[in-house]
Coordinates of C-alpha atoms and ligand atoms in Angstrom, one line a residue:
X1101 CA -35.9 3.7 20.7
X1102 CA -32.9 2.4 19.7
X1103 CA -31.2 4.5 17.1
X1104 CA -28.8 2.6 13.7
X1105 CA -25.3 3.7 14.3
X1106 CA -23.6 4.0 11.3
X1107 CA -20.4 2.6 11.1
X1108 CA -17.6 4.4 10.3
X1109 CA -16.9 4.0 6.0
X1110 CA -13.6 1.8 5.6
X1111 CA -13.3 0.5 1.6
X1112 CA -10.6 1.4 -0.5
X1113 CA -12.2 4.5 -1.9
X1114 CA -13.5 6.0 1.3
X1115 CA -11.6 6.0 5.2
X1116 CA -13.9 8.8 7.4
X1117 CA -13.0 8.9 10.9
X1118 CA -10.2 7.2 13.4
X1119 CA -10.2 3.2 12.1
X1120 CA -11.0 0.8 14.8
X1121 CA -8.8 -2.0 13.5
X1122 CA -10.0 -4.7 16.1
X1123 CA -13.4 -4.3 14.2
X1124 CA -11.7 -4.4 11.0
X1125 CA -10.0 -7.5 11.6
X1126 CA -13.2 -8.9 13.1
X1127 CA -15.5 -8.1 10.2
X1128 CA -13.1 -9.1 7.3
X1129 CA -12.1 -11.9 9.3
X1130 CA -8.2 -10.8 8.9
X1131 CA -5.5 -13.2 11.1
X1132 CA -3.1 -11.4 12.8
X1133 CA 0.7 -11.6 12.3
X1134 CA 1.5 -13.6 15.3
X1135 CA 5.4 -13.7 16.7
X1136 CA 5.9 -17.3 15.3
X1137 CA 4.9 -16.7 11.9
X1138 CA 7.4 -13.6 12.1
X1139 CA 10.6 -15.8 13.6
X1140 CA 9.0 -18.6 10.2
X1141 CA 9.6 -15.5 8.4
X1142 CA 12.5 -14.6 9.8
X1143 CA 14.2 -17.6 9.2
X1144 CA 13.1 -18.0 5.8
X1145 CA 14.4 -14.6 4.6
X1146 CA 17.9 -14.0 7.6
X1147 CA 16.2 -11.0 9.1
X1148 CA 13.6 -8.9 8.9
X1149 CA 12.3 -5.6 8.3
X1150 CA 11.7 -2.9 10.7
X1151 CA 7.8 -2.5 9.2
X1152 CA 7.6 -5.7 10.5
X1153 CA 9.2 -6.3 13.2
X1154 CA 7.3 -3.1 14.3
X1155 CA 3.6 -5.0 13.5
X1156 CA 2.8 -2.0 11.0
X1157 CA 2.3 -4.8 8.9
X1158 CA -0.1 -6.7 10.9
X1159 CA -2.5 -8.9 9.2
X1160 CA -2.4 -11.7 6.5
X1161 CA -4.6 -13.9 5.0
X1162 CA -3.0 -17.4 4.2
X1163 CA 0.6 -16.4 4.8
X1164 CA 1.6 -19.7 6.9
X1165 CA 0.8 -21.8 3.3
X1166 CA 2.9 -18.8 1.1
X1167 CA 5.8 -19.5 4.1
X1168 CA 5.7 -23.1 3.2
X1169 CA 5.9 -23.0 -0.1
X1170 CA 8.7 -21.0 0.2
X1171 CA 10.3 -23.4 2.6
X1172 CA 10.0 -26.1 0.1
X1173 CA 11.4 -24.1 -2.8
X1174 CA 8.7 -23.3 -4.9
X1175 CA 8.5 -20.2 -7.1
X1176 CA 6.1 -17.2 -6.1
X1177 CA 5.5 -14.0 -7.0
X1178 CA 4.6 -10.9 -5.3
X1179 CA 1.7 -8.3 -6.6
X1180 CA 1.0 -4.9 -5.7
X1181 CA -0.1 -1.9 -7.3
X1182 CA -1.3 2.3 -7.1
X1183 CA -4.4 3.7 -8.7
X1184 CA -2.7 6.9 -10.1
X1185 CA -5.4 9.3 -8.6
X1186 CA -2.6 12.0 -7.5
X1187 CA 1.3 12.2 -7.4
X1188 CA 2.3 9.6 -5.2
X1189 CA 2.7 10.2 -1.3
X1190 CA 4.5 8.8 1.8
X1191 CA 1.6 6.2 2.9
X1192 CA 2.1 4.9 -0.6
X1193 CA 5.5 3.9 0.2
X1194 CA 4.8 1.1 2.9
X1195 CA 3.6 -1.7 1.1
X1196 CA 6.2 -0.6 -1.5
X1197 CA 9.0 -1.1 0.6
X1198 CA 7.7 -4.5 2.3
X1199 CA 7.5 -5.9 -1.0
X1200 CA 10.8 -4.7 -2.2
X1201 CA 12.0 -6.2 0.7
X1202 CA 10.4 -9.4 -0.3
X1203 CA 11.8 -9.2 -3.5
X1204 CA 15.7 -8.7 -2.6
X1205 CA 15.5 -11.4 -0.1
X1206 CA 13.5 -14.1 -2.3
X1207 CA 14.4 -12.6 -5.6
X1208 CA 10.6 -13.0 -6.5
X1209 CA 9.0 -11.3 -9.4
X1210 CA 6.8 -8.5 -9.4
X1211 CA 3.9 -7.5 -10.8
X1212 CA 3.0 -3.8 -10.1
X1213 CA -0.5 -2.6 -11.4
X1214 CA -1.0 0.5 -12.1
X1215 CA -5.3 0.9 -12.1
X1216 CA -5.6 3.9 -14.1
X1217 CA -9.1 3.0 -15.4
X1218 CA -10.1 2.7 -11.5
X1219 CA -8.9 6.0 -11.0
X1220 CA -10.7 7.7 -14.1
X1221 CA -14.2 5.7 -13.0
X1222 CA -13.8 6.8 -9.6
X1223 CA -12.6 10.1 -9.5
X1224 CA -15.4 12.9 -11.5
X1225 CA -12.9 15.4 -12.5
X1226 CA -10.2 13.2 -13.7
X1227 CA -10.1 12.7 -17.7
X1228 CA -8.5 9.6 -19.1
X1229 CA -5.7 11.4 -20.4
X1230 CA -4.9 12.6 -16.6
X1231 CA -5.0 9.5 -15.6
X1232 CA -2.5 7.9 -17.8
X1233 CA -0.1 10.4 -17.4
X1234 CA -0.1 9.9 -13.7
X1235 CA 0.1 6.6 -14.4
X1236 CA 3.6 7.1 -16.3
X1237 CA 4.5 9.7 -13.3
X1238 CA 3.8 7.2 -10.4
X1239 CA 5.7 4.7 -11.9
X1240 CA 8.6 6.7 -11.8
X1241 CA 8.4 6.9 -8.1
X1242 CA 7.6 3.2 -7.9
X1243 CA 11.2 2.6 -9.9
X1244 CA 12.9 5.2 -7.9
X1245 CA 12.5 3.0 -4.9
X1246 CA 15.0 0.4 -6.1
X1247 CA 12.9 -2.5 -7.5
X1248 CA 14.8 -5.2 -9.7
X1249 CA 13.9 -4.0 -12.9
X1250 CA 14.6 -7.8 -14.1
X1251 CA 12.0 -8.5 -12.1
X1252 CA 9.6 -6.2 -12.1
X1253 CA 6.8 -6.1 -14.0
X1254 CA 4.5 -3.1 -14.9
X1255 CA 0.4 -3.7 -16.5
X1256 CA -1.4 -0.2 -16.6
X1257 CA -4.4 -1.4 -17.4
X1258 CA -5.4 0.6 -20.1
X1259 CA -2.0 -0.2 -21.9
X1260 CA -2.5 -3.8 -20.9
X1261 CA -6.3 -3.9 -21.8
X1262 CA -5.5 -7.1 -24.7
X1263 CA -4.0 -8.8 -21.8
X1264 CA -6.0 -8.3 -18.5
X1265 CA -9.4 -7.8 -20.1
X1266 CA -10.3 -11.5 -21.0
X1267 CA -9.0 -12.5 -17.6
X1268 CA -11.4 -9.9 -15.7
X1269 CA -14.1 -11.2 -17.6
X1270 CA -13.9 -14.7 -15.7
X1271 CA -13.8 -13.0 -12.9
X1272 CA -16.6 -10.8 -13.7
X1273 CA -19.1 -13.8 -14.7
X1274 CA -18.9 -14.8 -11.2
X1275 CA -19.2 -12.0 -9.1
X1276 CA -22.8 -10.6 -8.7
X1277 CA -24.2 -6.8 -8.5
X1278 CA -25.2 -7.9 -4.7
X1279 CA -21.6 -8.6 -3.8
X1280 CA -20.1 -5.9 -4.6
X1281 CA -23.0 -3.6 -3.5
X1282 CA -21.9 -5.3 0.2
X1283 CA -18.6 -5.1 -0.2
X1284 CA -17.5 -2.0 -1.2
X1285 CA -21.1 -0.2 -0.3
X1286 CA -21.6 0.5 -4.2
X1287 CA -25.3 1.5 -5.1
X1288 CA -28.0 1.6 -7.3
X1289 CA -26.3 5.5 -8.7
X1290 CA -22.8 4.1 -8.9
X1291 CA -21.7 3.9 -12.9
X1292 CA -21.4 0.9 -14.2
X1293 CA -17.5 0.8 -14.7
X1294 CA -17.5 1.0 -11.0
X1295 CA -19.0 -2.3 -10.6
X1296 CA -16.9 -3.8 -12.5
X1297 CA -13.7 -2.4 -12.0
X1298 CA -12.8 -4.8 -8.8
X1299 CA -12.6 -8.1 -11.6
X1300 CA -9.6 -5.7 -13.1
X1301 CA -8.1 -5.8 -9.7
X1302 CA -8.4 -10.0 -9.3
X1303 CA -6.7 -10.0 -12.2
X1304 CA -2.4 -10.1 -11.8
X1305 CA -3.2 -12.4 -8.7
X1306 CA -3.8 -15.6 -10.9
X1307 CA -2.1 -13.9 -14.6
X1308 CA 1.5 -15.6 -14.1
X1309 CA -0.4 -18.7 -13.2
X1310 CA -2.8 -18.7 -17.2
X1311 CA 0.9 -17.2 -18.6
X1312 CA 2.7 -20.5 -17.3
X1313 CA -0.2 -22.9 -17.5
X1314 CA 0.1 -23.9 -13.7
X1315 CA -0.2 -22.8 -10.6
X1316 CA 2.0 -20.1 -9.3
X1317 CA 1.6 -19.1 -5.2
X1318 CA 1.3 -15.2 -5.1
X1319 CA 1.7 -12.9 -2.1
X1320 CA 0.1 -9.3 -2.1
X1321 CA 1.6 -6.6 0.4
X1322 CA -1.2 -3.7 0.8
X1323 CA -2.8 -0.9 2.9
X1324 CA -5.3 -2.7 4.7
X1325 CA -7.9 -0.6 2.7
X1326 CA -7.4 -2.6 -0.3
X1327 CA -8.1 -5.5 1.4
X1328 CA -11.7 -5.5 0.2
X1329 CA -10.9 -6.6 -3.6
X1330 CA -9.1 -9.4 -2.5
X1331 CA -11.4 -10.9 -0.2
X1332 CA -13.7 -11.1 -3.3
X1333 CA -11.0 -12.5 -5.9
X1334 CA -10.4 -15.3 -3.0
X1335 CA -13.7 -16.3 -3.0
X1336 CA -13.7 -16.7 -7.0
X1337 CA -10.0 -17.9 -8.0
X1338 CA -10.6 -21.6 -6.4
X1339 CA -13.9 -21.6 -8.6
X1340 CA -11.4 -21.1 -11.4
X1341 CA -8.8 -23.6 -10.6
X1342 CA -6.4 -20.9 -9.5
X1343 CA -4.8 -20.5 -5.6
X1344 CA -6.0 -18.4 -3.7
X1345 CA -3.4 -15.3 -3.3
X1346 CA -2.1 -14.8 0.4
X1347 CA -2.1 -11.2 1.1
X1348 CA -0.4 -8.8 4.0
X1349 CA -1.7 -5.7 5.1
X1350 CA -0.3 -2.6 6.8
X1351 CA -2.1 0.0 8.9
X1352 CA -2.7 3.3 7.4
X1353 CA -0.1 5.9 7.6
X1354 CA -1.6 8.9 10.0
X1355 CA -2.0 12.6 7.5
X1356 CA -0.5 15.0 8.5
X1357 CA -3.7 17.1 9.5
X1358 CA -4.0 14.5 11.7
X1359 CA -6.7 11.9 9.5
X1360 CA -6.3 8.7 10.2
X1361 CA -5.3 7.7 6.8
X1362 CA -3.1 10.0 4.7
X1363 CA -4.8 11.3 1.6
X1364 CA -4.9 13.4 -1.2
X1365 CA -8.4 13.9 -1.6
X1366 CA -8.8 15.2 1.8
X1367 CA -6.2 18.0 1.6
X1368 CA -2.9 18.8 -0.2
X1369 CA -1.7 19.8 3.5
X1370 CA -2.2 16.4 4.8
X1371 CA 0.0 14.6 2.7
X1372 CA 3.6 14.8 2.2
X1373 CA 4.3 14.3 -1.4
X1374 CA 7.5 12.8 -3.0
X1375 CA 7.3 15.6 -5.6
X1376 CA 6.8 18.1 -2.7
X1377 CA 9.1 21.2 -2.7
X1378 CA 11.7 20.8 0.4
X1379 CA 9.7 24.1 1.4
X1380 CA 6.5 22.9 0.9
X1381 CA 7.8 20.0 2.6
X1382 CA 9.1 21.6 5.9
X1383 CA 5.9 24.1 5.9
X1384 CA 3.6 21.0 6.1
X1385 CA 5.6 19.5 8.5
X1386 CA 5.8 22.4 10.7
X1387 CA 1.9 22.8 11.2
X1388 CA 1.5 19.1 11.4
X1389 CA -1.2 18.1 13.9
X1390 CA 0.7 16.3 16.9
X1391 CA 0.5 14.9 20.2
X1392 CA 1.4 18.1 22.1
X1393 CA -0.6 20.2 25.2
X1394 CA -2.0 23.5 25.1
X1395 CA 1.2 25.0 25.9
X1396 CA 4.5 24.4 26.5
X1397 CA 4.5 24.5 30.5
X1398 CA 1.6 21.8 30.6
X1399 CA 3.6 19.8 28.2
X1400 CA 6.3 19.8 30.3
X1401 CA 4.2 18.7 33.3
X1402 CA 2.3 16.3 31.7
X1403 CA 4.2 14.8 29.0
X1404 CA 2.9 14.7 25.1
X1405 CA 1.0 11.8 23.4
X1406 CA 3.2 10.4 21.5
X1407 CA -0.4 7.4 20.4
X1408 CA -2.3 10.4 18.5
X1409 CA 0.4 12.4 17.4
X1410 CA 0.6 12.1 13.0
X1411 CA 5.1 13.5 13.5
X1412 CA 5.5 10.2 16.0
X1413 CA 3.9 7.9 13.3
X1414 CA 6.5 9.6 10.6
X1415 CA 9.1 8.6 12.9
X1416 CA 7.7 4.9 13.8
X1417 CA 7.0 3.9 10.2
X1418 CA 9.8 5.4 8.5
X1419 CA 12.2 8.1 9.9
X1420 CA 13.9 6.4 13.2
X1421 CA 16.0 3.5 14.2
X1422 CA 14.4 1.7 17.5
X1423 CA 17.1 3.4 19.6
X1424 CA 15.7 6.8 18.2
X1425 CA 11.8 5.8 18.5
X1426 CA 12.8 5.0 22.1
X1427 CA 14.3 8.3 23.1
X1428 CA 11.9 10.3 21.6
X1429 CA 9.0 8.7 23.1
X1430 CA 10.4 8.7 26.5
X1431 CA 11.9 12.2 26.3
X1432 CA 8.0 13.0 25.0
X1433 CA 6.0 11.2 27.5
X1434 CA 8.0 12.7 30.2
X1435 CA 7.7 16.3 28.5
X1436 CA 11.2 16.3 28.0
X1437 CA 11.1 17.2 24.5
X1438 CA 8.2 19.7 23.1
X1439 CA 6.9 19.5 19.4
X1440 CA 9.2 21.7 17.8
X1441 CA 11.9 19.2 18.4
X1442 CA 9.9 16.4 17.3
X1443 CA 9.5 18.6 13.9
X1444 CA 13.0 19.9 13.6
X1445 CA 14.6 16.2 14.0
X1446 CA 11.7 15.1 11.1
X1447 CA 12.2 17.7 8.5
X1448 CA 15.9 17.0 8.6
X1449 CA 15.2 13.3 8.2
X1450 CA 12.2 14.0 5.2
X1451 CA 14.0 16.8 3.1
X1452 CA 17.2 14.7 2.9
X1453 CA 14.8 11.9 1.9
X1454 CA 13.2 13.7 -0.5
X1455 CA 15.8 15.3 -2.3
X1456 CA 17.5 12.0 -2.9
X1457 CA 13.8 10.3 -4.1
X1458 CA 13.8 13.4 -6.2
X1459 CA 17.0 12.7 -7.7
X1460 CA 16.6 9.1 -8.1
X1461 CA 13.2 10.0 -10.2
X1462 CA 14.8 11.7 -12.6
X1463 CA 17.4 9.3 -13.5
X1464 CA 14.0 6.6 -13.9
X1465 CA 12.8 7.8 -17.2
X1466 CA 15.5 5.9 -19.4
X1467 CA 14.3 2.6 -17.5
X1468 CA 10.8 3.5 -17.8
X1469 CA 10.5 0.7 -20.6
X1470 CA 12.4 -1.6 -19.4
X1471 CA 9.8 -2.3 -16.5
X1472 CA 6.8 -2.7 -18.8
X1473 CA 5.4 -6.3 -18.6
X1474 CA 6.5 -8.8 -20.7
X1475 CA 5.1 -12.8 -21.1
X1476 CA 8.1 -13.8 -22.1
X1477 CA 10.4 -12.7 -19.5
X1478 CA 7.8 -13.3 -17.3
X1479 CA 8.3 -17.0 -17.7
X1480 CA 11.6 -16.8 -17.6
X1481 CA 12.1 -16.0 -14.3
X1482 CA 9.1 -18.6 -13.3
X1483 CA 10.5 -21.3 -15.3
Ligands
LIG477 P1 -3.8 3.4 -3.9 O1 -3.1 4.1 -5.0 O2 -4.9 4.1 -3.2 O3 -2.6 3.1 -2.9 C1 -1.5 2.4 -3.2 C2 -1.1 1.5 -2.0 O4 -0.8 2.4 -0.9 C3 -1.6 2.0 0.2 N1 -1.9 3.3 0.9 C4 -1.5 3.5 2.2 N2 -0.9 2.7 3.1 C5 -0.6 3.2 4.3 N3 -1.0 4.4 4.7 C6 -1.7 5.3 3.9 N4 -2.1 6.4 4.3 C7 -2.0 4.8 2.5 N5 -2.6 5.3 1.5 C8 -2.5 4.4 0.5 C9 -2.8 1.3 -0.4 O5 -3.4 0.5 0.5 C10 -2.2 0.6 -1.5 O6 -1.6 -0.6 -1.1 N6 -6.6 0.0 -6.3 C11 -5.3 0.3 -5.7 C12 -4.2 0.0 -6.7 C13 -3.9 -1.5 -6.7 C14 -3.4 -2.3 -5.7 C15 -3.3 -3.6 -6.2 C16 -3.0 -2.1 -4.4 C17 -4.0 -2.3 -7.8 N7 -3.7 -3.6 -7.5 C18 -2.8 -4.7 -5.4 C19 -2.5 -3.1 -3.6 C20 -2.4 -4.4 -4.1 C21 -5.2 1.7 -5.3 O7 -6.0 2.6 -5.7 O8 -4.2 2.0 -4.4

């Protein structure tokens, strides 16, 4: 008898097991991010970045039309966000850099969500109050990072309630219980706040477009995980009169326990976290899960794996320039280099990273306001 194999959970509330991202890409119906569309980018923006050029950003949905509006000179704007479940860790970072990218090279506007109501639905132990107050903490990190703060624009959705809510509700009207019970895999026992939450979601993909009374192209850089919401507001925004956002998505940044997506909610030991001691830091890193042998002679006869090892993916998606990544994946396949060294050349790299994000947090609280959404400046730079 032929037995149901289940397959492995992939929404953006649940990643169990390795991700098969040929099946991902098959059953969301992803394109990839072919060369020619990254020399059209290329062109477009005079260069581009290494989370690109290195296809951890691999996926897109409708970024050839975003490319041409762009060519002809029409205005976009770019949309991301965090649900502020935790303090904010590496994997965070890598949409958050692609789309600061974006927005030095196109000087596009922003608009960062923060879905604290998501997170205080979703998460049993965590009280509204938490919530919101990781919210504020988060968004430090977010500012840290460099964005514009002309033009950059901040909804926490609580705070923002007067403004998103009414637009959710369009959205909500059209999506049924069915939908998102396939989608996401929500059931009969999930709350009812769940069910709704993914309209909040839709909603800074068409707001700048109701703001300005036309139609404004919007590009969303994301984890692939989130991918989910957006595949739902694309089916409802043309029903609205609205364009469909384009959207890119990265792969999942390895834990450090060796997951195949780093996250808080599987342990505090797989994730490196910004606000991490530089002890805590360097202890995580140094009983990382990696690519190496049994011991240290079989190593050196057989070489490391360089494809499963979570230090290597550090290194790939943040912490080495291509003539780096290509020594240390030679010198490891040919057991030239053992896992200590791997480690040693990393924490060097993260603590010096982390002590300037550290530093450049602190100095974010005075803008904290200044990145709050506005309507009016909003239109300004669309105008
Ligand atoms: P959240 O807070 O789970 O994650 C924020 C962003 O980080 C990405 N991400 C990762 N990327 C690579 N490797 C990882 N290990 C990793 N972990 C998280 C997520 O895919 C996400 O892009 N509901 C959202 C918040 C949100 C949002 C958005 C995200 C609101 N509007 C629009 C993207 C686009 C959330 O809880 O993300």
């Amino acid at each position: 008898m032929l037995m149901a194999v289940r397959k492995p959970l992939f929404t953006p509330w649940g990643v169990e097991g390795e991700i098969d991202y040929d099946r991902i890409i098959k059953e969301f119906g992803l394109e990839i991010i072919s060369d020619e569309l990254l020399s059209k980018l290329s062109k477009l923006a005079k260069g581009l970045h290494p989370l690109l050029e290195r296809k951890v950003f691999f996926t897109h949905r409708d970024l050839p039309w975003l490319l041409s509006k762009i060519a002809s000179g029409e205005k976009f704007f770019l949309y991301t966000g965090r649900g502020p479940s935790e303090k904010t860790h590496l994997g965070h970072l890598i949409p958050w850099i692609v789309t600061k990218w974006f927005q030095e090279k196109f000087k596009a506007p922003l608009i960062f969500q923060f879905t604290d109501d998501e997170k205080f639905l979703f998460k049993q132990d965590l009280s509204l109050d938490k919530v919101k107050s990781l919210a504020l903490d988060n968004a430090l990190d977010v500012i840290a990072l460099g964005f514009d703060e002309k033009l950059t624009f901040f909804l926490f959705d609580t705070m923002h309630a007067d403004l998103l809510y009414p637009q959710a509700l369009r959205i909500a009207k059209k999506v049924t219980f069915n939908t998102v019970k396939a989608v996401f895999g929500l059931n009969q026992s999930s709350n009812i706040g769940q069910i709704f939450f993914t309209s909040m979601q839709a909603v800074p993909a068409f707001l700048p477009s109701v703001i300005l009374g036309k139609n404004i192209p919007c590009l969303i850089p994301m984890g692939l995980d989130q991918d989910p919401h957006f595949r739902i507001a694309r089916d409802v925004l043309p029903r609205l009169g609205f364009y469909k956002p384009a959207c890119m998505h990265s792969r999942m940044l390895k834990g450090l326990t060796g997951s195949a997506k780093m996250s808080a909610s599987k342990s505090p030991n797989d994730v490196l976290f910004l606000d991490d001691s530089l002890q805590v830091a360097e202890r995580k890193i140094k009983n990382a899960f990696t690519g190496g042998r049994e011991t240290a002679a079989v190593q050196r006869s057989k070489g490391g794996r360089p494809e499963i090892c979570s230090i290597f993916n550090y290194f790939q998606y943040f912490f080495a320039s291509d003539e780096e990544l290509s020594i240390i994946e030679s010198e490891c396949r040919k057991g030239l280099r053992l896992c200590g060294d791997c480690k040693k050349q990393l924490i060097e790299k993260v603590l010096k990273f982390l002590e300037q994000h550290q530093k450049a947090k602190e100095r974010a609280r005075e803008k904290l306001e200044r990145f709050f959404f506005s309507s009016e400046c909003l239109r300004k730079v669309l105008s």
